[in-house]
């Protein structure tokens, strides 16, 4: 517990630093969704969005399976949405890096370009 507190304070800048970090990570993915509303469909209203679980679908729901298969080939696993909501879900809790979120955002853009 002491190591976690030390990491939070020294490496992350305290709770406000962690909050900024999580907002930045989520924004990378939400920006892709928001920039292509005819392709990506977010599940939550903007004011209700989670910083930990980014959920979306495709306007063409047939693309879900293709996206999941292609993402797995790029070592991006666990993106299948919750059984009660469906679609896709990126869980980006504290252990997920900014670079990991950027990689997903970049892949989403590539996928959109290839499938629009």
XYZ file of N, CA and C in Angstrom:
348
model
N 0.835 -1.190 0.000
C 0.000 0.000 0.000
C 0.876 1.249 0.000
N 1.952 1.188 0.771
C 2.872 2.314 0.815
C 3.491 2.610 -0.541
N 3.804 1.549 -1.303
C 4.371 1.741 -2.641
C 3.363 2.400 -3.584
N 2.116 2.013 -3.462
C 1.074 2.625 -4.297
C 0.931 4.102 -3.956
N 0.909 4.418 -2.679
C 0.795 5.818 -2.279
C 1.996 6.630 -2.759
N 3.165 6.039 -2.675
C 4.374 6.714 -3.152
C 4.281 6.959 -4.656
N 3.868 5.954 -5.403
C 3.690 6.084 -6.852
C 2.674 7.176 -7.172
N 1.545 7.156 -6.459
C 0.517 8.172 -6.700
C 1.065 9.580 -6.496
N 1.779 9.773 -5.433
C 2.266 11.107 -5.094
C 3.466 11.512 -5.950
N 4.466 10.657 -6.005
C 5.722 11.043 -6.653
C 5.689 10.916 -8.178
N 5.089 9.867 -8.676
C 5.095 9.629 -10.117
C 3.896 10.235 -10.843
N 2.766 10.289 -10.163
C 1.537 10.717 -10.834
C 1.082 12.117 -10.436
N 1.681 12.708 -9.436
C 1.268 14.045 -9.026
C 0.048 14.057 -8.129
N -0.157 12.985 -7.381
C -1.295 12.923 -6.471
C -2.577 12.564 -7.204
N -3.678 12.672 -6.493
C -4.972 12.307 -7.083
C -5.354 13.206 -8.245
N -5.023 14.491 -8.163
C -5.348 15.381 -9.282
C -4.525 15.009 -10.512
N -3.293 14.553 -10.317
C -2.471 14.100 -11.436
C -3.031 12.846 -12.085
N -3.497 11.919 -11.275
C -4.110 10.698 -11.790
C -5.373 11.054 -12.563
N -6.160 11.986 -12.043
C -7.388 12.404 -12.730
C -7.051 12.985 -14.109
N -6.056 13.861 -14.167
C -5.654 14.450 -15.451
C -5.177 13.366 -16.420
N -4.399 12.442 -15.905
C -3.879 11.340 -16.720
C -5.032 10.512 -17.298
N -6.006 10.174 -16.467
C -7.143 9.376 -16.924
C -8.018 10.143 -17.905
N -8.181 11.430 -17.698
C -8.942 12.256 -18.644
C -8.250 12.294 -20.004
N -6.934 12.427 -19.982
C -6.164 12.460 -21.226
C -6.296 11.146 -21.985
N -6.179 10.031 -21.269
C -6.292 8.718 -21.904
C -7.670 8.532 -22.538
N -8.717 8.828 -21.791
C -10.074 8.642 -22.302
C -10.337 9.557 -23.494
N -9.829 10.773 -23.435
C -10.045 11.742 -24.520
C -9.480 11.243 -25.840
N -8.351 10.559 -25.798
C -7.769 10.018 -27.028
C -8.767 9.139 -27.776
N -9.481 8.314 -27.042
C -10.430 7.379 -27.653
C -11.758 8.068 -27.958
N -12.254 8.875 -27.016
C -13.522 9.558 -27.253
C -13.425 10.521 -28.438
N -12.273 11.127 -28.649
C -12.118 12.032 -29.795
C -12.303 11.289 -31.111
N -11.807 10.068 -31.195
C -11.993 9.268 -32.412
C -13.479 8.999 -32.626
N -14.162 8.614 -31.568
C -15.603 8.334 -31.656
C -16.356 9.593 -32.070
N -16.037 10.707 -31.432
C -16.755 11.955 -31.703
C -16.470 12.519 -33.081
N -15.277 12.265 -33.595
C -14.901 12.804 -34.904
C -15.540 12.053 -36.062
N -16.142 10.923 -35.801
C -16.763 10.125 -36.865
C -18.112 9.580 -36.416
N -19.081 10.469 -36.148
C -20.368 9.996 -35.606
C -21.174 9.133 -36.572
N -20.838 9.158 -37.855
C -21.532 8.292 -38.806
C -20.926 6.898 -38.861
N -19.778 6.725 -38.187
C -19.096 5.439 -38.180
C -19.113 4.801 -36.795
N -18.734 5.598 -35.781
C -18.724 5.142 -34.391
C -19.933 5.721 -33.662
N -20.522 4.910 -32.794
C -21.665 5.360 -32.006
C -21.337 5.105 -30.529
N -21.163 6.176 -29.768
C -20.900 6.026 -28.342
C -22.153 5.594 -27.612
N -21.991 4.830 -26.538
C -23.144 4.368 -25.760
C -23.640 5.432 -24.779
N -22.731 6.139 -24.168
C -23.110 7.075 -23.100
C -23.178 8.507 -23.629
N -24.050 9.276 -23.007
C -24.070 10.712 -23.306
C -22.740 11.305 -22.872
N -22.309 12.341 -23.566
C -20.998 12.924 -23.274
C -20.845 13.285 -21.802
N -21.860 13.822 -21.192
C -21.757 14.247 -19.790
C -21.739 13.065 -18.812
N -22.063 11.886 -19.300
C -22.111 10.705 -18.437
C -21.009 9.688 -18.736
N -20.072 10.049 -19.567
C -19.040 9.108 -19.990
C -18.102 8.711 -18.857
N -17.686 7.469 -18.916
C -16.729 6.930 -17.958
C -15.311 7.217 -18.414
N -14.440 7.468 -17.456
C -13.018 7.595 -17.759
C -12.327 6.233 -17.699
N -13.019 5.234 -17.226
C -12.429 3.910 -17.046
C -12.888 2.902 -18.089
N -14.093 3.023 -18.564
C -14.630 2.106 -19.571
C -15.246 2.917 -20.701
N -14.545 2.944 -21.825
C -15.022 3.658 -23.011
C -15.821 2.651 -23.836
N -17.088 2.951 -24.061
C -17.957 2.018 -24.769
C -18.452 2.644 -26.067
N -18.521 1.822 -27.101
C -19.006 2.295 -28.390
C -19.476 1.119 -29.220
N -20.082 1.450 -30.316
C -20.541 0.492 -31.300
C -20.192 1.066 -32.656
N -20.467 0.351 -33.669
C -20.318 0.859 -35.018
C -21.703 1.119 -35.586
N -21.820 2.136 -36.405
C -23.100 2.400 -37.057
C -23.537 1.149 -37.823
N -22.563 0.455 -38.401
C -22.801 -0.835 -39.041
C -22.370 -1.909 -38.045
N -23.303 -2.465 -37.317
C -22.993 -3.418 -36.252
C -22.271 -4.663 -36.770
N -22.352 -4.929 -38.071
C -21.640 -6.072 -38.642
C -20.126 -5.916 -38.508
N -19.643 -4.687 -38.286
C -18.204 -4.448 -38.165
C -17.644 -4.840 -36.797
N -18.506 -5.078 -35.819
C -18.020 -5.438 -34.477
C -17.095 -6.645 -34.509
N -17.526 -7.719 -35.140
C -16.740 -8.954 -35.158
C -15.425 -8.749 -35.913
N -15.470 -7.995 -36.999
C -14.253 -7.726 -37.773
C -13.268 -6.917 -36.948
N -13.768 -5.905 -36.257
C -12.905 -5.074 -35.417
C -12.260 -5.910 -34.317
N -13.056 -6.737 -33.667
C -12.522 -7.577 -32.594
C -11.440 -8.516 -33.119
N -11.674 -9.140 -34.256
C -10.688 -10.068 -34.820
C -9.405 -9.327 -35.188
N -9.536 -8.179 -35.828
C -8.350 -7.418 -36.229
C -7.610 -6.859 -35.020
N -8.340 -6.436 -34.005
C -7.683 -5.897 -32.813
C -6.904 -6.996 -32.092
N -7.442 -8.206 -32.054
C -6.741 -9.322 -31.413
C -5.436 -9.635 -32.148
N -5.456 -9.519 -33.476
C -4.231 -9.753 -34.248
C -3.168 -8.700 -33.942
N -3.598 -7.559 -33.427
C -2.670 -6.489 -33.044
C -2.389 -6.516 -31.541
N -2.695 -7.640 -30.903
C -2.478 -7.827 -29.461
C -3.285 -6.858 -28.606
N -4.454 -6.491 -29.075
C -5.387 -5.667 -28.299
C -6.554 -6.576 -27.942
N -6.558 -7.055 -26.722
C -7.581 -8.020 -26.327
C -8.540 -7.409 -25.316
N -9.647 -8.100 -25.129
C -10.610 -7.681 -24.120
C -11.471 -6.506 -24.522
N -11.647 -6.288 -25.806
C -12.425 -5.132 -26.259
C -13.899 -5.450 -26.490
N -14.269 -6.703 -26.349
C -15.673 -7.060 -26.533
C -16.506 -6.413 -25.444
N -17.621 -5.832 -25.824
C -18.489 -5.132 -24.884
C -19.130 -6.061 -23.867
N -19.671 -5.458 -22.838
C -20.373 -6.200 -21.792
C -21.599 -6.882 -22.384
N -21.922 -8.061 -21.880
C -23.032 -8.828 -22.458
C -24.361 -8.093 -22.404
N -24.546 -7.175 -21.455
C -25.825 -6.470 -21.362
C -25.878 -5.239 -22.268
N -24.732 -4.790 -22.760
C -24.686 -3.587 -23.599
C -24.268 -3.923 -25.020
N -23.384 -4.885 -25.165
C -22.881 -5.252 -26.483
C -21.848 -4.261 -26.979
N -21.602 -4.286 -28.262
C -20.647 -3.375 -28.858
C -19.231 -3.640 -28.384
N -18.483 -2.561 -28.168
C -17.090 -2.642 -27.773
C -16.881 -1.874 -26.483
N -15.850 -2.285 -25.745
C -15.530 -1.612 -24.487
C -14.027 -1.671 -24.259
N -13.434 -0.501 -24.100
C -12.025 -0.421 -23.743
C -11.941 -0.077 -22.264
N -11.436 -1.008 -21.473
C -11.243 -0.752 -20.052
C -9.860 -0.143 -19.877
N -9.832 1.104 -19.447
C -8.563 1.841 -19.386
C -8.302 2.330 -17.962
N -8.344 1.395 -17.050
C -8.077 1.704 -15.651
C -6.661 2.224 -15.480
N -6.267 2.525 -14.261
C -4.980 3.171 -13.993
C -3.785 2.446 -14.591
N -3.821 1.131 -14.693
C -2.677 0.383 -15.206
C -2.498 0.553 -16.719
N -3.546 0.970 -17.423
C -3.428 1.173 -18.867
C -2.656 2.459 -19.119
N -1.685 2.373 -20.006
C -0.837 3.525 -20.302
C -1.480 4.447 -21.329
N -0.970 5.664 -21.361
C -1.391 6.616 -22.394
C -1.042 6.051 -23.771
N 0.132 5.418 -23.861
C 0.571 4.844 -25.134
C -0.373 3.737 -25.606
N -0.885 2.953 -24.673
C -1.850 1.922 -25.027
C -3.144 2.516 -25.557
N -3.592 3.594 -24.945
C -4.808 4.277 -25.411
C -4.574 4.914 -26.774
N -3.379 5.464 -26.972
C -3.039 6.057 -28.269
C -3.011 4.982 -29.352
N -2.471 3.815 -29.024
C -2.430 2.711 -29.984
C -3.844 2.294 -30.385
N -4.756 2.223 -29.418
C -6.145 1.889 -29.739
C -6.771 2.974 -30.598
N -6.578 4.231 -30.236
C -7.140 5.332 -31.019
C -6.617 5.291 -32.453
N -5.331 5.046 -32.615
C -4.743 4.962 -33.957
C -5.339 3.798 -34.738
N -5.498 2.657 -34.083
C -6.096 1.499 -34.748
C -7.542 1.797 -35.141
N -8.285 2.446 -34.278
C -9.672 2.801 -34.604
C -9.731 3.671 -35.846
N -8.826 4.625 -35.973
C -8.777 5.494 -37.159
C -8.435 4.673 -38.406
N -7.459 3.779 -38.288
C -7.090 2.923 -39.415
C -8.271 2.060 -39.839
N -8.956 1.496 -38.853
C -10.102 0.636 -39.121
C -11.205 1.430 -39.820
N -11.438 2.625 -39.352
C -12.446 3.479 -39.985
C -12.078 3.754 -41.430
N -10.840 4.109 -41.670
C -10.384 4.419 -43.013
C -10.553 3.212 -43.944
N -10.259 2.032 -43.450
C -10.342 0.816 -44.264
C -11.777 0.322 -44.458
N -12.694 0.750 -43.597
C -14.058 0.201 -43.616
C -15.156 1.224 -43.849
N -14.811 2.424 -44.207
C -15.846 3.452 -44.457
C -16.416 3.315 -45.858
